[in-house]
PDB file of C-alpha atoms in Angstrom:
ATOM      1  CA  MET A   1     -82.403 -17.372  56.302  1.00 85.00           C
ATOM      2  CA  LEU A   2     -80.480 -14.177  57.041  1.00 90.00           C
ATOM      3  CA  GLU A   3     -81.461 -12.741  53.662  1.00 92.00           C
ATOM      4  CA  ARG A   4     -85.140 -13.404  54.355  1.00 94.00           C
ATOM      5  CA  PHE A   5     -84.921 -11.813  57.812  1.00 95.00           C
ATOM      6  CA  TYR A   6     -83.057  -8.816  56.356  1.00 96.00           C
ATOM      7  CA  ARG A   7     -85.606  -8.241  53.592  1.00 94.00           C
ATOM      8  CA  LYS A   8     -88.462  -8.470  56.077  1.00 95.00           C
ATOM      9  CA  SER A   9     -87.088  -5.759  58.381  1.00 96.00           C
ATOM     10  CA  GLU A  10     -83.675  -4.086  58.313  1.00 96.00           C
ATOM     11  CA  VAL A  11     -84.339  -2.496  61.695  1.00 96.00           C
ATOM     12  CA  TRP A  12     -85.099  -5.774  63.457  1.00 97.00           C
ATOM     13  CA  PHE A  13     -82.195  -7.415  61.637  1.00 97.00           C
ATOM     14  CA  ALA A  14     -79.902  -4.777  63.174  1.00 97.00           C
ATOM     15  CA  VAL A  15     -81.522  -5.024  66.613  1.00 97.00           C
ATOM     16  CA  ALA A  16     -81.185  -8.819  66.600  1.00 97.00           C
ATOM     17  CA  PHE A  17     -77.460  -8.631  65.862  1.00 97.00           C
ATOM     18  CA  ILE A  18     -76.976  -5.978  68.553  1.00 97.00           C
ATOM     19  CA  ILE A  19     -78.711  -8.220  71.097  1.00 96.00           C
ATOM     20  CA  VAL A  20     -76.552 -11.190  70.051  1.00 97.00           C
ATOM     21  CA  TYR A  21     -73.447  -8.990  70.308  1.00 97.00           C
ATOM     22  CA  VAL A  22     -74.282  -7.679  73.796  1.00 95.00           C
ATOM     23  CA  ALA A  23     -75.410 -11.036  75.220  1.00 95.00           C
ATOM     24  CA  GLY A  24     -72.586 -12.980  73.588  1.00 96.00           C
ATOM     25  CA  ASN A  25     -69.854 -10.608  74.715  1.00 95.00           C
ATOM     26  CA  SER A  26     -71.220 -10.481  78.248  1.00 93.00           C
ATOM     27  CA  PHE A  27     -71.147 -14.287  78.431  1.00 95.00           C
ATOM     28  CA  MET A  28     -67.681 -14.516  76.874  1.00 96.00           C
ATOM     29  CA  LEU A  29     -66.417 -11.838  79.234  1.00 94.00           C
ATOM     30  CA  GLN A  30     -67.444 -13.962  82.211  1.00 93.00           C
ATOM     31  CA  LEU A  31     -65.800 -17.040  80.695  1.00 96.00           C
ATOM     32  CA  SER A  32     -62.635 -15.004  80.167  1.00 96.00           C
ATOM     33  CA  ARG A  33     -62.583 -13.950  83.819  1.00 92.00           C
ATOM     34  CA  ASN A  34     -62.991 -17.545  84.894  1.00 94.00           C
ATOM     35  CA  ALA A  35     -60.047 -18.468  82.662  1.00 95.00           C
ATOM     36  CA  GLY A  36     -57.957 -15.683  84.182  1.00 94.00           C
ATOM     37  CA  ILE A  37     -57.296 -13.946  80.836  1.00 95.00           C
ATOM     38  CA  LEU A  38     -59.435 -10.841  80.475  1.00 91.00           C
ATOM     39  CA  MET A  39     -61.392 -10.629  77.178  1.00 95.00           C
ATOM     40  CA  VAL A  40     -59.724 -13.717  75.662  1.00 97.00           C
ATOM     41  CA  TYR A  41     -62.991 -15.436  74.662  1.00 97.00           C
ATOM     42  CA  THR A  42     -64.534 -12.267  73.258  1.00 97.00           C
ATOM     43  CA  ILE A  43     -61.943 -12.355  70.456  1.00 98.00           C
ATOM     44  CA  PRO A  44     -63.166 -15.529  68.671  1.00 98.00           C
ATOM     45  CA  PHE A  45     -66.785 -14.551  69.333  1.00 98.00           C
ATOM     46  CA  ASN A  46     -66.407 -11.139  67.675  1.00 98.00           C
ATOM     47  CA  ILE A  47     -64.363 -12.569  64.812  1.00 98.00           C
ATOM     48  CA  LEU A  48     -67.200 -15.039  64.178  1.00 98.00           C
ATOM     49  CA  LEU A  49     -69.866 -12.317  64.401  1.00 98.00           C
ATOM     50  CA  LEU A  50     -67.952  -9.988  62.074  1.00 98.00           C
ATOM     51  CA  GLY A  51     -67.244 -12.873  59.710  1.00 98.00           C
ATOM     52  CA  ILE A  52     -70.954 -13.670  59.424  1.00 97.00           C
ATOM     53  CA  LEU A  53     -71.823 -10.027  58.778  1.00 97.00           C
ATOM     54  CA  PHE A  54     -69.060  -9.425  56.244  1.00 98.00           C
ATOM     55  CA  LEU A  55     -69.949 -12.626  54.391  1.00 97.00           C
ATOM     56  CA  PHE A  56     -73.616 -11.604  54.351  1.00 97.00           C
ATOM     57  CA  MET A  57     -72.709  -8.144  53.004  1.00 97.00           C
ATOM     58  CA  ARG A  58     -70.458  -9.608  50.346  1.00 97.00           C
ATOM     59  CA  ARG A  59     -73.130 -12.012  49.128  1.00 96.00           C
ATOM     60  CA  ASN A  60     -75.653  -9.188  48.892  1.00 96.00           C
ATOM     61  CA  ASN A  61     -73.312  -6.465  47.570  1.00 97.00           C
ATOM     62  CA  LEU A  62     -73.860  -4.269  50.629  1.00 97.00           C
ATOM     63  CA  PHE A  63     -70.352  -2.924  51.270  1.00 97.00           C
ATOM     64  CA  GLN A  64     -71.064   0.402  49.537  1.00 96.00           C
ATOM     65  CA  TYR A  65     -74.505   0.592  51.135  1.00 97.00           C
ATOM     66  CA  TYR A  66     -72.913   0.396  54.587  1.00 97.00           C
ATOM     67  CA  CYS A  67     -70.105   2.765  53.568  1.00 96.00           C
ATOM     68  CA  LEU A  68     -67.351   0.175  53.960  1.00 97.00           C
ATOM     69  CA  ASN A  69     -65.134   2.125  51.586  1.00 94.00           C
ATOM     70  CA  ALA A  70     -62.505   4.864  51.599  1.00 91.00           C
ATOM     71  CA  PRO A  71     -63.729   8.372  52.544  1.00 90.00           C
ATOM     72  CA  LYS A  72     -65.177  10.330  49.621  1.00 85.00           C
ATOM     73  CA  CYS A  73     -65.032  13.832  51.107  1.00 76.00           C
ATOM     74  CA  LYS A  74     -62.796  16.668  49.873  1.00 69.00           C
ATOM     75  CA  SER A  75     -59.201  16.781  51.069  1.00 58.00           C
ATOM     76  CA  SER A  76     -59.979  19.930  53.086  1.00 61.00           C
ATOM     77  CA  ALA A  77     -62.389  17.870  55.179  1.00 67.00           C
ATOM     78  CA  VAL A  78     -59.393  16.276  56.887  1.00 68.00           C
ATOM     79  CA  LEU A  79     -59.909  18.984  59.509  1.00 75.00           C
ATOM     80  CA  TYR A  80     -62.995  17.059  60.601  1.00 77.00           C
ATOM     81  CA  TYR A  81     -60.711  14.282  61.810  1.00 85.00           C
ATOM     82  CA  ILE A  82     -58.903  16.489  64.352  1.00 90.00           C
ATOM     83  CA  PRO A  83     -61.603  15.975  67.022  1.00 93.00           C
ATOM     84  CA  MET A  84     -61.549  12.262  66.170  1.00 94.00           C
ATOM     85  CA  VAL A  85     -57.831  12.164  67.021  1.00 93.00           C
ATOM     86  CA  LEU A  86     -58.481  13.975  70.321  1.00 94.00           C
ATOM     87  CA  ILE A  87     -61.204  11.513  71.241  1.00 95.00           C
ATOM     88  CA  ALA A  88     -59.135   8.479  70.249  1.00 96.00           C
ATOM     89  CA  SER A  89     -56.311   9.631  72.529  1.00 96.00           C
ATOM     90  CA  VAL A  90     -58.423  10.290  75.640  1.00 95.00           C
ATOM     91  CA  ASN A  91     -57.115   7.227  77.490  1.00 94.00           C
ATOM     92  CA  LEU A  92     -53.598   8.650  77.316  1.00 94.00           C
ATOM     93  CA  TRP A  93     -54.471  12.170  78.487  1.00 93.00           C
ATOM     94  CA  MET A  94     -53.195  11.384  81.985  1.00 91.00           C
ATOM     95  CA  GLY A  95     -50.181   9.357  80.946  1.00 90.00           C
ATOM     96  CA  PHE A  96     -49.116   5.913  79.774  1.00 89.00           C
ATOM     97  CA  ARG A  97     -49.106   2.944  82.142  1.00 90.00           C
ATOM     98  CA  PHE A  98     -48.524  -0.802  81.781  1.00 89.00           C
ATOM     99  CA  LYS A  99     -51.210  -2.545  83.829  1.00 88.00           C
ATOM    100  CA  MET A 100     -50.670  -6.094  82.546  1.00 92.00           C
ATOM    101  CA  ASP A 101     -47.852  -8.216  81.201  1.00 94.00           C
ATOM    102  CA  ALA A 102     -47.164  -8.352  77.446  1.00 94.00           C
ATOM    103  CA  PHE A 103     -49.390 -11.367  76.723  1.00 96.00           C
ATOM    104  CA  HIS A 104     -52.434 -10.111  78.624  1.00 96.00           C
ATOM    105  CA  SER A 105     -51.964  -6.615  77.152  1.00 96.00           C
ATOM    106  CA  ALA A 106     -51.885  -8.063  73.621  1.00 97.00           C
ATOM    107  CA  VAL A 107     -55.080 -10.046  74.244  1.00 97.00           C
ATOM    108  CA  TYR A 108     -56.905  -7.048  75.702  1.00 96.00           C
ATOM    109  CA  PHE A 109     -55.636  -4.727  72.946  1.00 97.00           C
ATOM    110  CA  THR A 110     -56.825  -7.113  70.226  1.00 98.00           C
ATOM    111  CA  ALA A 111     -60.219  -7.594  71.885  1.00 97.00           C
ATOM    112  CA  MET A 112     -60.733  -3.848  72.082  1.00 97.00           C
ATOM    113  CA  ILE A 113     -59.856  -3.357  68.410  1.00 98.00           C
ATOM    114  CA  LEU A 114     -62.502  -5.921  67.457  1.00 98.00           C
ATOM    115  CA  THR A 115     -65.018  -4.335  69.831  1.00 97.00           C
ATOM    116  CA  GLY A 116     -64.639  -0.957  68.110  1.00 97.00           C
ATOM    117  CA  ILE A 117     -65.083  -2.470  64.647  1.00 98.00           C
ATOM    118  CA  ALA A 118     -68.104  -4.541  65.677  1.00 98.00           C
ATOM    119  CA  GLU A 119     -69.915  -1.708  67.466  1.00 97.00           C
ATOM    120  CA  GLU A 120     -69.455   0.687  64.567  1.00 98.00           C
ATOM    121  CA  LEU A 121     -70.692  -1.879  62.070  1.00 98.00           C
ATOM    122  CA  LEU A 122     -73.737  -2.549  64.243  1.00 98.00           C
ATOM    123  CA  PHE A 123     -74.672   1.012  65.247  1.00 97.00           C
ATOM    124  CA  ARG A 124     -73.335   3.281  62.471  1.00 97.00           C
ATOM    125  CA  GLY A 125     -73.781   0.508  59.914  1.00 97.00           C
ATOM    126  CA  LEU A 126     -76.782  -1.779  60.291  1.00 98.00           C
ATOM    127  CA  LEU A 127     -78.955   0.254  62.652  1.00 97.00           C
ATOM    128  CA  PHE A 128     -78.145   3.676  61.187  1.00 97.00           C
ATOM    129  CA  ARG A 129     -78.874   2.674  57.587  1.00 96.00           C
ATOM    130  CA  ALA A 130     -82.085   0.924  58.560  1.00 97.00           C
ATOM    131  CA  MET A 131     -83.393   3.977  60.436  1.00 96.00           C
ATOM    132  CA  ALA A 132     -82.148   6.439  57.809  1.00 95.00           C
ATOM    133  CA  LYS A 133     -84.618   4.990  55.309  1.00 92.00           C
ATOM    134  CA  ASP A 134     -87.408   6.716  57.223  1.00 90.00           C
ATOM    135  CA  SER A 135     -85.577   9.789  58.545  1.00 91.00           C
ATOM    136  CA  MET A 136     -81.924  10.778  58.451  1.00 92.00           C
ATOM    137  CA  LYS A 137     -82.301  13.116  61.444  1.00 92.00           C
ATOM    138  CA  SER A 138     -83.986  10.421  63.500  1.00 93.00           C
ATOM    139  CA  ALA A 139     -81.258   7.967  62.554  1.00 95.00           C
ATOM    140  CA  VAL A 140     -78.536  10.372  63.729  1.00 95.00           C
ATOM    141  CA  ILE A 141     -80.261  11.173  67.012  1.00 95.00           C
ATOM    142  CA  LEU A 142     -81.611   7.741  67.936  1.00 95.00           C
ATOM    143  CA  THR A 143     -78.527   5.695  67.064  1.00 96.00           C
ATOM    144  CA  SER A 144     -76.354   8.119  69.037  1.00 96.00           C
ATOM    145  CA  ILE A 145     -78.610   7.939  72.100  1.00 96.00           C
ATOM    146  CA  LEU A 146     -78.943   4.158  71.875  1.00 95.00           C
ATOM    147  CA  PHE A 147     -75.185   3.803  71.474  1.00 95.00           C
ATOM    148  CA  GLY A 148     -74.680   5.815  74.658  1.00 93.00           C
ATOM    149  CA  MET A 149     -77.371   3.986  76.618  1.00 92.00           C
ATOM    150  CA  GLY A 150     -75.996   0.633  75.516  1.00 88.00           C
ATOM    151  CA  HIS A 151     -72.949   1.155  77.716  1.00 86.00           C
ATOM    152  CA  ILE A 152     -75.085   0.724  80.829  1.00 87.00           C
ATOM    153  CA  VAL A 153     -74.697  -3.013  80.252  1.00 85.00           C
ATOM    154  CA  ASN A 154     -71.185  -2.637  81.702  1.00 81.00           C
ATOM    155  CA  LEU A 155     -72.735  -2.385  85.160  1.00 76.00           C
ATOM    156  CA  PHE A 156     -74.494  -5.722  84.753  1.00 75.00           C
ATOM    157  CA  ASN A 157     -71.859  -7.824  83.016  1.00 71.00           C
ATOM    158  CA  GLY A 158     -69.170  -6.936  85.531  1.00 67.00           C
ATOM    159  CA  ASN A 159     -67.140  -4.884  83.069  1.00 69.00           C
ATOM    160  CA  SER A 160     -67.420  -1.898  85.429  1.00 67.00           C
ATOM    161  CA  ASP A 161     -68.236  -1.466  89.095  1.00 69.00           C
ATOM    162  CA  ASN A 162     -67.918   2.322  88.999  1.00 78.00           C
ATOM    163  CA  VAL A 163     -71.436   3.759  88.704  1.00 84.00           C
ATOM    164  CA  LEU A 164     -70.256   7.357  88.244  1.00 85.00           C
ATOM    165  CA  ALA A 165     -67.819   6.369  85.493  1.00 84.00           C
ATOM    166  CA  THR A 166     -70.552   4.433  83.699  1.00 86.00           C
ATOM    167  CA  ILE A 167     -72.995   7.337  83.932  1.00 89.00           C
ATOM    168  CA  CYS A 168     -70.334   9.646  82.493  1.00 90.00           C
ATOM    169  CA  GLN A 169     -69.744   7.115  79.729  1.00 90.00           C
ATOM    170  CA  LEU A 170     -73.433   7.078  78.800  1.00 93.00           C
ATOM    171  CA  PHE A 171     -73.340  10.806  78.100  1.00 94.00           C
ATOM    172  CA  TYR A 172     -70.019  11.101  76.302  1.00 95.00           C
ATOM    173  CA  ALA A 173     -70.621   7.920  74.267  1.00 96.00           C
ATOM    174  CA  ALA A 174     -73.864   9.446  72.970  1.00 96.00           C
ATOM    175  CA  ALA A 175     -72.022  12.670  72.102  1.00 96.00           C
ATOM    176  CA  VAL A 176     -69.228  10.750  70.380  1.00 97.00           C
ATOM    177  CA  GLY A 177     -71.884   8.775  68.493  1.00 96.00           C
ATOM    178  CA  PHE A 178     -73.317  12.076  67.251  1.00 96.00           C
ATOM    179  CA  LEU A 179     -69.882  13.100  65.938  1.00 96.00           C
ATOM    180  CA  PHE A 180     -69.348   9.703  64.329  1.00 96.00           C
ATOM    181  CA  ALA A 181     -72.692  10.048  62.531  1.00 96.00           C
ATOM    182  CA  ALA A 182     -71.631  13.478  61.234  1.00 94.00           C
ATOM    183  CA  VAL A 183     -68.315  12.120  59.955  1.00 93.00           C
ATOM    184  CA  LEU A 184     -70.069   9.107  58.424  1.00 94.00           C
ATOM    185  CA  LEU A 185     -72.491  11.259  56.465  1.00 92.00           C
ATOM    186  CA  THR A 186     -69.861  13.777  55.376  1.00 89.00           C
ATOM    187  CA  SER A 187     -67.169  11.294  54.360  1.00 90.00           C
ATOM    188  CA  GLU A 188     -69.630   8.618  53.167  1.00 92.00           C
ATOM    189  CA  SER A 189     -67.375   6.132  54.929  1.00 95.00           C
ATOM    190  CA  ILE A 190     -67.664   4.206  58.180  1.00 96.00           C
ATOM    191  CA  ILE A 191     -63.918   3.499  58.195  1.00 95.00           C
ATOM    192  CA  PRO A 192     -62.851   6.691  60.108  1.00 94.00           C
ATOM    193  CA  CYS A 193     -65.413   5.839  62.805  1.00 96.00           C
ATOM    194  CA  MET A 194     -64.148   2.263  63.071  1.00 97.00           C
ATOM    195  CA  ILE A 195     -60.532   3.410  63.343  1.00 96.00           C
ATOM    196  CA  THR A 196     -61.275   6.071  65.982  1.00 96.00           C
ATOM    197  CA  HIS A 197     -63.481   3.770  68.049  1.00 97.00           C
ATOM    198  CA  SER A 198     -60.982   0.899  67.909  1.00 98.00           C
ATOM    199  CA  VAL A 199     -57.996   3.079  68.842  1.00 97.00           C
ATOM    200  CA  LEU A 200     -59.972   4.708  71.676  1.00 96.00           C
ATOM    201  CA  ASN A 201     -60.838   1.285  73.103  1.00 95.00           C
ATOM    202  CA  ALA A 202     -57.437  -0.283  72.526  1.00 97.00           C
ATOM    203  CA  LEU A 203     -55.472   2.544  74.169  1.00 96.00           C
ATOM    204  CA  GLY A 204     -57.419   1.795  77.347  1.00 93.00           C
ATOM    205  CA  THR A 205     -54.937  -1.074  77.680  1.00 95.00           C
ATOM    206  CA  PHE A 206     -52.325   1.488  78.661  1.00 94.00           C
ATOM    207  CA  SER A 207     -54.405   4.180  80.386  1.00 93.00           C
ATOM    208  CA  ASN A 208     -53.582   5.643  83.779  1.00 89.00           C
ATOM    209  CA  GLU A 209     -57.003   4.795  85.185  1.00 84.00           C
ATOM    210  CA  VAL A 210     -56.302   6.037  88.713  1.00 82.00           C
ATOM    211  CA  ALA A 211     -55.496   9.543  87.453  1.00 87.00           C
ATOM    212  CA  LEU A 212     -58.359   9.504  84.932  1.00 84.00           C
ATOM    213  CA  ASP A 213     -60.880   8.453  87.585  1.00 82.00           C
ATOM    214  CA  GLU A 214     -59.987  11.537  89.616  1.00 86.00           C
ATOM    215  CA  ILE A 215     -61.071  13.826  86.772  1.00 91.00           C
ATOM    216  CA  GLN A 216     -63.708  11.623  85.111  1.00 90.00           C
ATOM    217  CA  ILE A 217     -66.417  14.295  85.182  1.00 93.00           C
ATOM    218  CA  PRO A 218     -64.233  17.014  83.545  1.00 95.00           C
ATOM    219  CA  VAL A 219     -63.052  14.449  80.962  1.00 94.00           C
ATOM    220  CA  ALA A 220     -66.647  13.439  80.201  1.00 95.00           C
ATOM    221  CA  ILE A 221     -67.623  17.106  79.811  1.00 96.00           C
ATOM    222  CA  ALA A 222     -64.614  17.714  77.545  1.00 96.00           C
ATOM    223  CA  LEU A 223     -65.550  14.763  75.343  1.00 96.00           C
ATOM    224  CA  CYS A 224     -69.163  15.934  75.141  1.00 96.00           C
ATOM    225  CA  VAL A 225     -68.118  19.471  74.188  1.00 96.00           C
ATOM    226  CA  ILE A 226     -65.518  18.343  71.626  1.00 95.00           C
ATOM    227  CA  SER A 227     -67.938  15.873  70.049  1.00 96.00           C
ATOM    228  CA  GLY A 228     -71.028  18.054  70.169  1.00 95.00           C
ATOM    229  CA  VAL A 229     -69.407  21.235  68.842  1.00 94.00           C
ATOM    230  CA  SER A 230     -67.497  19.359  66.137  1.00 94.00           C
ATOM    231  CA  ALA A 231     -70.605  17.508  64.985  1.00 94.00           C
ATOM    232  CA  TRP A 232     -72.576  20.766  64.869  1.00 92.00           C
ATOM    233  CA  ILE A 233     -69.874  22.440  62.762  1.00 90.00           C
ATOM    234  CA  ILE A 234     -69.715  19.481  60.378  1.00 89.00           C
ATOM    235  CA  PHE A 235     -73.486  19.373  59.924  1.00 87.00           C
ATOM    236  CA  ARG A 236     -73.661  23.160  59.483  1.00 85.00           C
ATOM    237  CA  SER A 237     -70.948  22.972  56.813  1.00 80.00           C
ATOM    238  CA  ASN A 238     -72.648  20.085  55.038  1.00 75.00           C
ATOM    239  CA  LYS A 239     -76.377  20.682  55.350  1.00 63.00           C
ATOM    240  CA  HIS A 240     -77.031  18.393  52.388  1.00 53.00           C
ATOM    241  CA  SER A 241     -75.856  15.427  54.457  1.00 54.00           C
ATOM    242  CA  MET A 242     -78.909  15.550  56.712  1.00 51.00           C
ATOM    243  CA  ALA A 243     -81.221  16.101  53.744  1.00 50.00           C
ATOM    244  CA  ARG A 244     -80.266  12.891  51.954  1.00 51.00           C
TER     245      ARG A 244
END
């Protein structure tokens, strides 16, 4: 069934899984709140979703197609990962703070790791490759914008009640998505994007949110500048990436 759907339209296959991911996580998030353990039910849901996708890719020999392999770029390209490290550490820019006990922190940390992996596989994997068949430039631009816009769901599923913070997130998530696309094309690997995204999310477990909220606009601007300039440099240095 999945194979038939995939062969019929890779784009709609990707969109369908993104919808399932967003709706499923929103529902599981509410169940987790009701249980009093934040994100606890999103863990089995995302493990199941990732399991289905990985099994599907294995059956159809799609791991290389979706760049689920070690980076293939030159060793000098390690410089491209410097902005990735900066972005991954953003939640610790204003200090380290324990907001939950050890058990709840472990649950949240694990859930955020899985969230990063799932979102990269969906946006920089399924959706990006499907769109890239028609136009690489369109794939880079559209998946980055859609990735940013997708975060607006946080206002509706109760994951955020801060409108300004969510608006800031829409912009810097799109910029970060642009950088991730550049790294993906240059390294021919989605792994660096998965690692950066997962670490960025997971370190939110220990962020000093009060201090970060006070400078959320400057932080959002910093992330946009770091991501945008870095992506531009990477694409300028590897023009063949966009031509493929």
